[in-house]
PDB file of C-alpha atoms (C1' of nucleotides) in Angstrom:
ATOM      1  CA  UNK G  19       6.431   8.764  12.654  1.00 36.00           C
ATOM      2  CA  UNK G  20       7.432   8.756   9.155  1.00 35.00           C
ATOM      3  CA  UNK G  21       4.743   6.295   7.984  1.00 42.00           C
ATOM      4  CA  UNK G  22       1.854   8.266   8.667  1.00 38.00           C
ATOM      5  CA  UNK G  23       3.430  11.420   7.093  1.00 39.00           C
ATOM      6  CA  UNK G  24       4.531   9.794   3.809  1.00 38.00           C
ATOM      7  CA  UNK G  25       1.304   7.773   3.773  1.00 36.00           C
ATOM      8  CA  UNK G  26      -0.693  11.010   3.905  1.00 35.00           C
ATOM      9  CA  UNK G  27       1.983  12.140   0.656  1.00 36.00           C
ATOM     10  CA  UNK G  28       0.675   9.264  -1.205  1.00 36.00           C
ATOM     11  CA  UNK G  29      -1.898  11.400  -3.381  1.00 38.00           C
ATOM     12  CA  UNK G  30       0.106  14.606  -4.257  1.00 37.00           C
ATOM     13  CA  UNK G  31      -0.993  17.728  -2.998  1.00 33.00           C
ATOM     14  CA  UNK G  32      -1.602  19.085  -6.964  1.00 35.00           C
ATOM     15  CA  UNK G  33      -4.555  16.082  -7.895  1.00 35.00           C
ATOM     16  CA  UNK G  34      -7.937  18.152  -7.509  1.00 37.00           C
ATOM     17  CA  UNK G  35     -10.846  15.650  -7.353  1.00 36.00           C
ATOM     18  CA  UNK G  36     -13.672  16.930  -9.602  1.00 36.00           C
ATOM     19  CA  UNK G  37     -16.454  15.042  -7.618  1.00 39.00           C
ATOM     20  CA  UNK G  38     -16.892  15.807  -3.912  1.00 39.00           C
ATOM     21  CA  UNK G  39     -14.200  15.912  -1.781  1.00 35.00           C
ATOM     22  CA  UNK G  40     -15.135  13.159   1.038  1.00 42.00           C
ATOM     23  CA  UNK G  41     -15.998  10.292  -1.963  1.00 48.00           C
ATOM     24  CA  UNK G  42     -12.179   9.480  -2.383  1.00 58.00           C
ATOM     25  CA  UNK G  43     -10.759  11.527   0.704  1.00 72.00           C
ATOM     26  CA  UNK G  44     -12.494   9.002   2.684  1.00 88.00           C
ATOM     27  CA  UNK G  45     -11.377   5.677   0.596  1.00 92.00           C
ATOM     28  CA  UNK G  46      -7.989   7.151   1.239  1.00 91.00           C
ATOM     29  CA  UNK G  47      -8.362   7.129   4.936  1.00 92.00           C
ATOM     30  CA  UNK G  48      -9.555   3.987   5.116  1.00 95.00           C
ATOM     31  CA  UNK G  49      -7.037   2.292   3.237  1.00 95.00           C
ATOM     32  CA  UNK G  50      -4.591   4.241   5.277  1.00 94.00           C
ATOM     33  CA  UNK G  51      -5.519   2.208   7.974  1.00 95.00           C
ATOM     34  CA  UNK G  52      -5.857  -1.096   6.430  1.00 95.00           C
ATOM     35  CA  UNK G  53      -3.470  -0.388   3.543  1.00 93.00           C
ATOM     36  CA  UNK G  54      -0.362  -1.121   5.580  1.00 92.00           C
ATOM     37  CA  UNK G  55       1.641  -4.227   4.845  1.00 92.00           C
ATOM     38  CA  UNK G  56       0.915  -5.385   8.178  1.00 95.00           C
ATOM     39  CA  UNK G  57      -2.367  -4.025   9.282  1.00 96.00           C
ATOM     40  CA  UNK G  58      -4.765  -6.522   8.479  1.00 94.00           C
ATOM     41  CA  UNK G  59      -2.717  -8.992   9.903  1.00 95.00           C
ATOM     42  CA  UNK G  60      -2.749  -7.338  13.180  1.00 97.00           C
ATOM     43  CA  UNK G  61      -6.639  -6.551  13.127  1.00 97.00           C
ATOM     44  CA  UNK G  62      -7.128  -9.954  11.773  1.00 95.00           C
ATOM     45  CA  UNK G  63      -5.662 -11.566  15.205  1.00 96.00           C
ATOM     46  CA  UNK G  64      -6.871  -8.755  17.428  1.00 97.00           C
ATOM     47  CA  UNK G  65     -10.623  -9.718  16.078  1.00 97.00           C
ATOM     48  CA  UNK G  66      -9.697 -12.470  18.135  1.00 96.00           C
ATOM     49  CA  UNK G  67      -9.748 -10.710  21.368  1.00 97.00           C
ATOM     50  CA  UNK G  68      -6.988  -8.437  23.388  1.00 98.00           C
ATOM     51  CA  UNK G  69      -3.450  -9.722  22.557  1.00 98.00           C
ATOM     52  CA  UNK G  70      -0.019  -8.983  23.983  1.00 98.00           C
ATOM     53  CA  UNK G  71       2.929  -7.924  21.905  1.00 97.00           C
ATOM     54  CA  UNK G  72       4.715 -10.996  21.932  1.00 97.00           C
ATOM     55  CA  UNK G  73       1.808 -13.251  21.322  1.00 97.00           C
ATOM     56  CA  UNK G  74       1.211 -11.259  18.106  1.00 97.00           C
ATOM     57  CA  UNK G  75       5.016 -11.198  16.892  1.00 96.00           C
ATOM     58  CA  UNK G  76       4.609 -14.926  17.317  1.00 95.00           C
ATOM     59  CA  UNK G  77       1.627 -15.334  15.881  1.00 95.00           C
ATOM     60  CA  UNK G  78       2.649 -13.022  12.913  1.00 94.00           C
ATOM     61  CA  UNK G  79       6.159 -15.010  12.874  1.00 82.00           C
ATOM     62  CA  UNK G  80       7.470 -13.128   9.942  1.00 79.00           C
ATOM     63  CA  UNK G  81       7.582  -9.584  11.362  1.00 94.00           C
ATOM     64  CA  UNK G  82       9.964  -7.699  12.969  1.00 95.00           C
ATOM     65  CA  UNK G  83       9.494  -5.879  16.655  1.00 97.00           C
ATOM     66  CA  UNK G  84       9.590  -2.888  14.615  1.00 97.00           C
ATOM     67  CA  UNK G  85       7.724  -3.561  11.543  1.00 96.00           C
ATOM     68  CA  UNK G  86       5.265  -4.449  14.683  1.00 97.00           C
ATOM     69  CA  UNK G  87       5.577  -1.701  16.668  1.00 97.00           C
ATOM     70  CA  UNK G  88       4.968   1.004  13.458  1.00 97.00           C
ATOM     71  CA  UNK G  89       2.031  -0.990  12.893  1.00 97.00           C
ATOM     72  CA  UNK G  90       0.883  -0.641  16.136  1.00 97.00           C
ATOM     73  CA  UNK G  91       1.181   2.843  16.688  1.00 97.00           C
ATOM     74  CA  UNK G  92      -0.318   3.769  13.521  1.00 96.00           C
ATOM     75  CA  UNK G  93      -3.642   2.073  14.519  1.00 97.00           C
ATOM     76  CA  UNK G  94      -3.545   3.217  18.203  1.00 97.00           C
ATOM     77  CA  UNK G  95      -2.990   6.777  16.116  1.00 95.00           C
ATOM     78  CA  UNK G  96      -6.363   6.159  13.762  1.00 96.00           C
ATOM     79  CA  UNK G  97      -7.647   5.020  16.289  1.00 97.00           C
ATOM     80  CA  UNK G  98      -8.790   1.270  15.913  1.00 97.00           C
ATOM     81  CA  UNK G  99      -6.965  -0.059  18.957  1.00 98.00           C
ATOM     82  CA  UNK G 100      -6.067   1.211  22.412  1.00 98.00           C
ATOM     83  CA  UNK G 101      -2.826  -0.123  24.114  1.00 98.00           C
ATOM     84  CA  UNK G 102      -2.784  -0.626  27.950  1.00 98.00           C
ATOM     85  CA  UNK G 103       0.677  -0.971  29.920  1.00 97.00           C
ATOM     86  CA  UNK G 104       0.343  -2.720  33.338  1.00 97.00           C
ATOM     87  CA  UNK G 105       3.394  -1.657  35.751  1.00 95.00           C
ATOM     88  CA  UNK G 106       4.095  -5.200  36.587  1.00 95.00           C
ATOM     89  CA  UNK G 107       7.284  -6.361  36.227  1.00 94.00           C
ATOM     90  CA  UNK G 108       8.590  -7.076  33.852  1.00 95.00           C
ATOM     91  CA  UNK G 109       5.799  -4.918  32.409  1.00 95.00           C
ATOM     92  CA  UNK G 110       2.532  -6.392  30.700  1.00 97.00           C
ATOM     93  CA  UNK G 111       0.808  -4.608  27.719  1.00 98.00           C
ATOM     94  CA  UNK G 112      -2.126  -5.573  25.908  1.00 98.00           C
ATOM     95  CA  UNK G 113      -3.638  -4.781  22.794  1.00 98.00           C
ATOM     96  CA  UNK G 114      -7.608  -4.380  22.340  1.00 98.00           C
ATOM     97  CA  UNK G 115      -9.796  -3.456  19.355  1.00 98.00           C
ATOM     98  CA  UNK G 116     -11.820  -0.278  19.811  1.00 98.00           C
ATOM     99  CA  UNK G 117     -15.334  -0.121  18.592  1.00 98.00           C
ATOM    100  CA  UNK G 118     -14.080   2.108  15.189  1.00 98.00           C
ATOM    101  CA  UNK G 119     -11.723  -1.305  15.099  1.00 98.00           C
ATOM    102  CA  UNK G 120     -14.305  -3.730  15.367  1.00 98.00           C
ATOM    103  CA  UNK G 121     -16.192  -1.895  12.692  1.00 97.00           C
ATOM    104  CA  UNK G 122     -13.820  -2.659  10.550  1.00 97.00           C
ATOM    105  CA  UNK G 123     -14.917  -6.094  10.341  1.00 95.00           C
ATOM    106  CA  UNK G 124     -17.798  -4.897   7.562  1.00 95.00           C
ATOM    107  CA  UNK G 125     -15.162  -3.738   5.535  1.00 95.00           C
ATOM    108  CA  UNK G 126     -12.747  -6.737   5.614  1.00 95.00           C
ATOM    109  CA  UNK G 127     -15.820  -8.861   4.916  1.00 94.00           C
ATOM    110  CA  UNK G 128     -16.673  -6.953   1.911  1.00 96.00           C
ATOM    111  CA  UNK G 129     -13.224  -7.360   0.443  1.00 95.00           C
ATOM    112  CA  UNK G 130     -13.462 -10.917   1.374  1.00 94.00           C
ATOM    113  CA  UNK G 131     -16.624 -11.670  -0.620  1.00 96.00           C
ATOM    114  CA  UNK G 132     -14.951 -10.243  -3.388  1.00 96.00           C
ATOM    115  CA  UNK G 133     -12.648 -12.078  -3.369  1.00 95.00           C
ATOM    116  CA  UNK G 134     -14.212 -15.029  -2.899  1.00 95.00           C
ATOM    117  CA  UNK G 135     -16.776 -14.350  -6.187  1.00 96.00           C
ATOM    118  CA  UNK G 136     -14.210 -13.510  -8.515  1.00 95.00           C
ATOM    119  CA  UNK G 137     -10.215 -14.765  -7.257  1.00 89.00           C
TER     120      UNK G 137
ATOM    121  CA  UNK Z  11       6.298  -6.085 -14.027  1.00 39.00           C
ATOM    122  CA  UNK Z  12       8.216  -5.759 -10.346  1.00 37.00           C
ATOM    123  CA  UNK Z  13       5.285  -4.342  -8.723  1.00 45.00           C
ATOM    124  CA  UNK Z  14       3.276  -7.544  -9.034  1.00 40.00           C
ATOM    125  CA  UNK Z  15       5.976  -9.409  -7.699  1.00 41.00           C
ATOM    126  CA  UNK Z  16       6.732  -7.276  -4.656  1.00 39.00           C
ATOM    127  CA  UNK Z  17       3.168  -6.707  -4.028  1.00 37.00           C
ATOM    128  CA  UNK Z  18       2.575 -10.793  -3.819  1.00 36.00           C
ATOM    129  CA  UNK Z  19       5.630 -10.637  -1.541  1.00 36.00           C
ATOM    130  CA  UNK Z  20       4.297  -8.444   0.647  1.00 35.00           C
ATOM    131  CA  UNK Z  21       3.064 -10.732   2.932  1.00 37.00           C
ATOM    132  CA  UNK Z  22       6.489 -13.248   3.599  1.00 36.00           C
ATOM    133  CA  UNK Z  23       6.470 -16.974   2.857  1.00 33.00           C
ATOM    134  CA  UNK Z  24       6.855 -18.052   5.983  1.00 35.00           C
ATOM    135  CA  UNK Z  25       3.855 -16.413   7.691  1.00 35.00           C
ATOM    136  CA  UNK Z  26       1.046 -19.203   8.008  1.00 36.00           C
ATOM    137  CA  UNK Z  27      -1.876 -18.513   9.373  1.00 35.00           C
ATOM    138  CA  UNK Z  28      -3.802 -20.359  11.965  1.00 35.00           C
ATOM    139  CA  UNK Z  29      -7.524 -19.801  10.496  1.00 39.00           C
ATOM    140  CA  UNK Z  30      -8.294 -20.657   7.111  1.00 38.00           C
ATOM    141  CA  UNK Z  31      -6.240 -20.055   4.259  1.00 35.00           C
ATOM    142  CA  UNK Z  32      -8.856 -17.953   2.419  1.00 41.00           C
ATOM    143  CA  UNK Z  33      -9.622 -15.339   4.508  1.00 47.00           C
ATOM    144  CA  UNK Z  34      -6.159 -13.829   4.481  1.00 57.00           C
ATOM    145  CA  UNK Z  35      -5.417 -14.165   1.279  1.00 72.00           C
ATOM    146  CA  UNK Z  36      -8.782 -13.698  -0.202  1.00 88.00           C
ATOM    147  CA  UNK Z  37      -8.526  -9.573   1.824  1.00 92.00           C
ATOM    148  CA  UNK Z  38      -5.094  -9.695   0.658  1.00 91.00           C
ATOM    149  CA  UNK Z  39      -6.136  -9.866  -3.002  1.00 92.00           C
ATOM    150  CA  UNK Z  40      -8.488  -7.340  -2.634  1.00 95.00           C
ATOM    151  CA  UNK Z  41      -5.503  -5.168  -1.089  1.00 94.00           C
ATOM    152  CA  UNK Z  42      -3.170  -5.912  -4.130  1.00 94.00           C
ATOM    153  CA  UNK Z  43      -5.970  -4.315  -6.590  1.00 95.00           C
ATOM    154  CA  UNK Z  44      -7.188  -1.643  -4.933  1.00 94.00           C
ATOM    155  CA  UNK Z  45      -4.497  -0.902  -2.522  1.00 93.00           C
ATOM    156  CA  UNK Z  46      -1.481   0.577  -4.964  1.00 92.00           C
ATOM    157  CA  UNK Z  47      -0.674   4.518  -4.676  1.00 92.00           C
ATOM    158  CA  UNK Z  48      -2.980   5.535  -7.691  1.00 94.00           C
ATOM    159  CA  UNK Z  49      -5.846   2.201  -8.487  1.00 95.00           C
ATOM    160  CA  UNK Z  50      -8.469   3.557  -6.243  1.00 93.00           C
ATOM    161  CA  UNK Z  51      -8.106   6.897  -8.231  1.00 94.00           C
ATOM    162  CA  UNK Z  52      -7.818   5.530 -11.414  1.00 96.00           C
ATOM    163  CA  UNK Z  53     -11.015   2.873 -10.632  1.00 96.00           C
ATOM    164  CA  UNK Z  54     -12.827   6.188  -9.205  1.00 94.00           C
ATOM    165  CA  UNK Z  55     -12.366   7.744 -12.988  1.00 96.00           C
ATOM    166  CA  UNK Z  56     -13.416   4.852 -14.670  1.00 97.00           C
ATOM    167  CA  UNK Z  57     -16.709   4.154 -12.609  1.00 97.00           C
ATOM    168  CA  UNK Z  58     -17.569   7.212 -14.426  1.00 96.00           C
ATOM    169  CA  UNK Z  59     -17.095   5.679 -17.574  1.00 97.00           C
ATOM    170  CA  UNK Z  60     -14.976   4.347 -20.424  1.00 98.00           C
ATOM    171  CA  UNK Z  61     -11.817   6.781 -20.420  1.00 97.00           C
ATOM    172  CA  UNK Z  62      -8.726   7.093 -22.614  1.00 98.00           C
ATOM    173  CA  UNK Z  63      -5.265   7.253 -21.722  1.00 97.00           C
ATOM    174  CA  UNK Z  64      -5.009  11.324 -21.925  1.00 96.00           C
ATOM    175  CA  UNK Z  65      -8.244  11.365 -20.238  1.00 96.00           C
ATOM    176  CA  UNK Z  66      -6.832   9.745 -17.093  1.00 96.00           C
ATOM    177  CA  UNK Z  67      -3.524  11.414 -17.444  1.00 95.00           C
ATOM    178  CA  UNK Z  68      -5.132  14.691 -16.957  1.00 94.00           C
ATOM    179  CA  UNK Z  69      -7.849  14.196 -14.642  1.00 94.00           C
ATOM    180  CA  UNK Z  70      -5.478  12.711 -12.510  1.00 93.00           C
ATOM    181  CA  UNK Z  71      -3.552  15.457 -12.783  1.00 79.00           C
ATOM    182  CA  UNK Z  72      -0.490  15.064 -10.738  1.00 76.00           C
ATOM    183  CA  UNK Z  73       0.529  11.237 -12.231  1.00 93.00           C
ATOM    184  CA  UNK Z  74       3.127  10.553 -14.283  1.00 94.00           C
ATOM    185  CA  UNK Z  75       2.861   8.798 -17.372  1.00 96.00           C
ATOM    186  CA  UNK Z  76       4.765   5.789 -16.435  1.00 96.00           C
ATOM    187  CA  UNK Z  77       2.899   5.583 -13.121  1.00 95.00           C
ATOM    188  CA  UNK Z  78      -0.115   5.226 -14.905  1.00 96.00           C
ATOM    189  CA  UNK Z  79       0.945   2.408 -17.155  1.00 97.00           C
ATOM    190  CA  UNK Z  80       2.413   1.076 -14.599  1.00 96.00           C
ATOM    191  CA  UNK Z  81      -1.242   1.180 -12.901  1.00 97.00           C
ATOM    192  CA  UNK Z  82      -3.223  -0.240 -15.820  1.00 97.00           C
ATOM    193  CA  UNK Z  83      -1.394  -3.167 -16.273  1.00 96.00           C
ATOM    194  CA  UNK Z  84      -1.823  -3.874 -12.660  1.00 96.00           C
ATOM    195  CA  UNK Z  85      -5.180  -3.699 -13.258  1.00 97.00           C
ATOM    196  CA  UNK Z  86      -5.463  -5.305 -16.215  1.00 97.00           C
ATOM    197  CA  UNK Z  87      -3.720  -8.246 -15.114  1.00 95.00           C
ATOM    198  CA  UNK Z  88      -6.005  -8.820 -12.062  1.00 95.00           C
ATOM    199  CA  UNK Z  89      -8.974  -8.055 -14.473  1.00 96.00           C
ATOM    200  CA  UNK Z  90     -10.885  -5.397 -13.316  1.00 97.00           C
ATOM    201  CA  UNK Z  91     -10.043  -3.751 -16.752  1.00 97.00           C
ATOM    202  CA  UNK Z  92      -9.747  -3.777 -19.939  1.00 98.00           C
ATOM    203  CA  UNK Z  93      -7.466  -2.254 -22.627  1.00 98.00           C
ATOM    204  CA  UNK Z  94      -8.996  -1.876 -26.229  1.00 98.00           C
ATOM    205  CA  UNK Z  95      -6.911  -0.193 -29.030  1.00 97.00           C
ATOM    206  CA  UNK Z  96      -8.590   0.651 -31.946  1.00 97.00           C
ATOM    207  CA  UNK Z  97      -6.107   1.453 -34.989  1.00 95.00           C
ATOM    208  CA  UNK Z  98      -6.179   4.977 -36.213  1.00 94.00           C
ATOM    209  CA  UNK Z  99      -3.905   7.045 -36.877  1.00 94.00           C
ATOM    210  CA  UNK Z 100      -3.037   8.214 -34.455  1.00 94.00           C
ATOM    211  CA  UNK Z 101      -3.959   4.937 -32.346  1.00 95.00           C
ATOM    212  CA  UNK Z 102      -6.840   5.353 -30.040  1.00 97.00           C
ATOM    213  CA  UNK Z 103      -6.905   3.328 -26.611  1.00 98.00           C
ATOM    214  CA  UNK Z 104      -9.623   2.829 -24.178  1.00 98.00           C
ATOM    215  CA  UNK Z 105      -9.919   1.929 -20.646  1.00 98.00           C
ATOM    216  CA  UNK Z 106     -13.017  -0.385 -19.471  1.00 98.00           C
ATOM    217  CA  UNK Z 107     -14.301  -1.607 -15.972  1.00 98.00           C
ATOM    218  CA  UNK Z 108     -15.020  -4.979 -16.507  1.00 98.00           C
ATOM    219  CA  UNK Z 109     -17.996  -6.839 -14.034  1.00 98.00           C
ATOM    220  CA  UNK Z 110     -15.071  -8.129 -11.395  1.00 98.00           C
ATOM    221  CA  UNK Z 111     -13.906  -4.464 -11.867  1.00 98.00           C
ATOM    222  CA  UNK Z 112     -17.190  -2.834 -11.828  1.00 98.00           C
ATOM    223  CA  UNK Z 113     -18.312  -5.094  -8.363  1.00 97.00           C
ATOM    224  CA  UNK Z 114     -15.370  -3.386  -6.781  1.00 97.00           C
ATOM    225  CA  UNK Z 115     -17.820  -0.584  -5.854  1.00 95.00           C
ATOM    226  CA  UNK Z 116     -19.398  -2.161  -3.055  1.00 95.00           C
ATOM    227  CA  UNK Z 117     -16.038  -2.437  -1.320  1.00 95.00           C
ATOM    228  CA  UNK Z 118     -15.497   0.670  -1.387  1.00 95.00           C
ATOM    229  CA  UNK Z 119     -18.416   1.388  -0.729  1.00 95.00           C
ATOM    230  CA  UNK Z 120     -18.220   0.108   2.782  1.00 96.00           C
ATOM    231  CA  UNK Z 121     -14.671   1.850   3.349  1.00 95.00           C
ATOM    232  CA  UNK Z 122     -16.581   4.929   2.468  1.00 94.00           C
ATOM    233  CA  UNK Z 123     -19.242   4.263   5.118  1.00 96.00           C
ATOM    234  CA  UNK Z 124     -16.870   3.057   7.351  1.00 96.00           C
ATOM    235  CA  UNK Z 125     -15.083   6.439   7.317  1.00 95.00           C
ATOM    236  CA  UNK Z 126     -17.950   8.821   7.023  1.00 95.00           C
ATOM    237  CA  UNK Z 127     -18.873   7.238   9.981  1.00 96.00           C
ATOM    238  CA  UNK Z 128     -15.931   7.493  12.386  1.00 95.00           C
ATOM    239  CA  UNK Z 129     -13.302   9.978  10.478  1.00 89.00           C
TER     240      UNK Z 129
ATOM    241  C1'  DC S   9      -1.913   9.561 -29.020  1.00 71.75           C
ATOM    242  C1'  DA S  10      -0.231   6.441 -25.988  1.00 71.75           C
ATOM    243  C1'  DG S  11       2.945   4.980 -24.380  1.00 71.75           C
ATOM    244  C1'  DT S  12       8.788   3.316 -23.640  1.00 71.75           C
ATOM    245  C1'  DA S  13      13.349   4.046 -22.036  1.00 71.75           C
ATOM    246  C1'  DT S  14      16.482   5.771 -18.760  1.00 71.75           C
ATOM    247  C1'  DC S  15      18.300   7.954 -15.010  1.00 71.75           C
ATOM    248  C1'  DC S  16      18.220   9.112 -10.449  1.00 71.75           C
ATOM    249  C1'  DC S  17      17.110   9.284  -5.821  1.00 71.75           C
ATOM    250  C1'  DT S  18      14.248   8.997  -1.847  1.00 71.75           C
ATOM    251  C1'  DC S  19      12.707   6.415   1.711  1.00 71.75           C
ATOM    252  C1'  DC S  20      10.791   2.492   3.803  1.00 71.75           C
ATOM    253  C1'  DA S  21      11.255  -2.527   5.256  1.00 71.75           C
ATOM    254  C1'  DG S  22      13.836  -5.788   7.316  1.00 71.75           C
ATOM    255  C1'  DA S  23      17.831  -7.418  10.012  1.00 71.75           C
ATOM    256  C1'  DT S  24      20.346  -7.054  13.942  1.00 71.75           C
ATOM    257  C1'  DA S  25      21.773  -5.642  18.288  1.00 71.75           C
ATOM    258  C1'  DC S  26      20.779  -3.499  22.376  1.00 71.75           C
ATOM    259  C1'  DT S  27      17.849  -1.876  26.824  1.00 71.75           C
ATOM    260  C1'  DG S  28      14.553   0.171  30.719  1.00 71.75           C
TER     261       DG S  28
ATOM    262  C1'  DC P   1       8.669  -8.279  28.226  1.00 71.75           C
ATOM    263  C1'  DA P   2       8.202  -4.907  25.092  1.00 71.75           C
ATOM    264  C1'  DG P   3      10.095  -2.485  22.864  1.00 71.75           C
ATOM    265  C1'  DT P   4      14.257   1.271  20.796  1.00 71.75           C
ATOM    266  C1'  DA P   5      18.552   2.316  17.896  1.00 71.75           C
ATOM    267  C1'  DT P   6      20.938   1.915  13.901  1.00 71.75           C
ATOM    268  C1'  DC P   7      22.251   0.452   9.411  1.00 71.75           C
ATOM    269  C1'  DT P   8      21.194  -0.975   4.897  1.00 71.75           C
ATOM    270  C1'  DG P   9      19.522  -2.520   0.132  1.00 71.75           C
ATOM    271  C1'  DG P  10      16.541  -2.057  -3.152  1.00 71.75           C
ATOM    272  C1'  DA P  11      12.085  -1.181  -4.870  1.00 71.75           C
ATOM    273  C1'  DG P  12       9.021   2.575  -6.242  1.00 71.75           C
ATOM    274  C1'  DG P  13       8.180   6.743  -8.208  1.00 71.75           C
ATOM    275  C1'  DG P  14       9.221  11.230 -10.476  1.00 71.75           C
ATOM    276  C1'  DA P  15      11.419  13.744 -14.324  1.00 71.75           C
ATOM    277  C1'  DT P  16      12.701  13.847 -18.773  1.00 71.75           C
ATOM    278  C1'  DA P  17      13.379  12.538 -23.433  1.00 71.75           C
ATOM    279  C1'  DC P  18      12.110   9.821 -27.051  1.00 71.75           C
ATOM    280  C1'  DT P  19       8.956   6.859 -30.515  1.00 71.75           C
ATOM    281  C1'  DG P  20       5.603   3.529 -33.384  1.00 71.75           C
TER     282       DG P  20
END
DNA sequence: CAGTATCCCTCCAGATACTG
DNA sequence: CAGTATCTGGAGGGATACTG
């Protein structure tokens, strides 16, 4: 997908941190995965336990099946959710937190507090 | 500036959430400041420090100069920094955390920890 | 030195329509 | 139901040249 590609472009190949390597490799990561217009959105409701996609396209009523869909595979990619297709018909699938997506929650609380002190 | 605008757009009007206001908007915030192509890198320098504007041009080495103006004034205007001329000749210009900007180290912080520990 | 001012162009987001 | 396919506008960002 073109998202994860041009996300990974978004710190030019030419910047050469002078600090260690992992300090703002890792910040970049991270907000890679949360950074997305939608992705909190998604985590936020999935923090509420397994969801389907239609329940979160209505529950997120402004986005798009695709807007979703990008969103969703670029967790499932890093990892912070797991999608599960039953063969029923018409087919079920179902969207779950992992535990690297539940740990997420320490972040998003962080931010929050911040928020919170100083917005 | 248009990327204030877009960026408070990011999220259309006519999403409303089920759970409290805050907590969406509140991680949203956070997102808008930290979450642009270049803040985190520019915040990064200036954790070090007071810098100046050639400073930052050059240590990040690969941003243009419009891109970082562009990124200041984002900054500035959500207050994690402050812009002090002094006037020589030529003018001098200096680039300081403030204490909402400084307490943005324990978020990332956490996104650090959070990806140390599963990236 | 610390920026503006333009131009240009890529490329993603959203809308819409369609389908296994 | 849970997505793809396709088209599109317009913002965002780089390059370059210029300036108080």
């Amino acid at each position: 997908m073109s998202w994860t590609e041009s996300k990974q472009n978004r710190h030019p190949g030419n910047y050469v941190p002078k600090q260690p390597l992992h300090i703002e490799c890792s910040i970049e990561k991270a907000l890679d995965v949360i950074g997305g217009k939608w992705s909190f959105l998604v985590l936020r409701e999935l923090f509420g336990g397994t969801k389907r996609f239609g329940e979160l396209q209505r529950n997120i009523s402004s986005i798009s099946p695709k807007s979703l869909t990008d969103t969703l595979r670029h967790l499932e990619e890093n990892g912070v959710l797991e999608r599960t297709a039953y063969p029923t018909v018409p087919v079920t699938v179902e969207y779950t937190l992992t535990p690297k997506g539940e740990d997420l929650h320490r972040m998003l609380k962080e931010m929050k507090l911040w928020a919170a002190k100083w917005c």
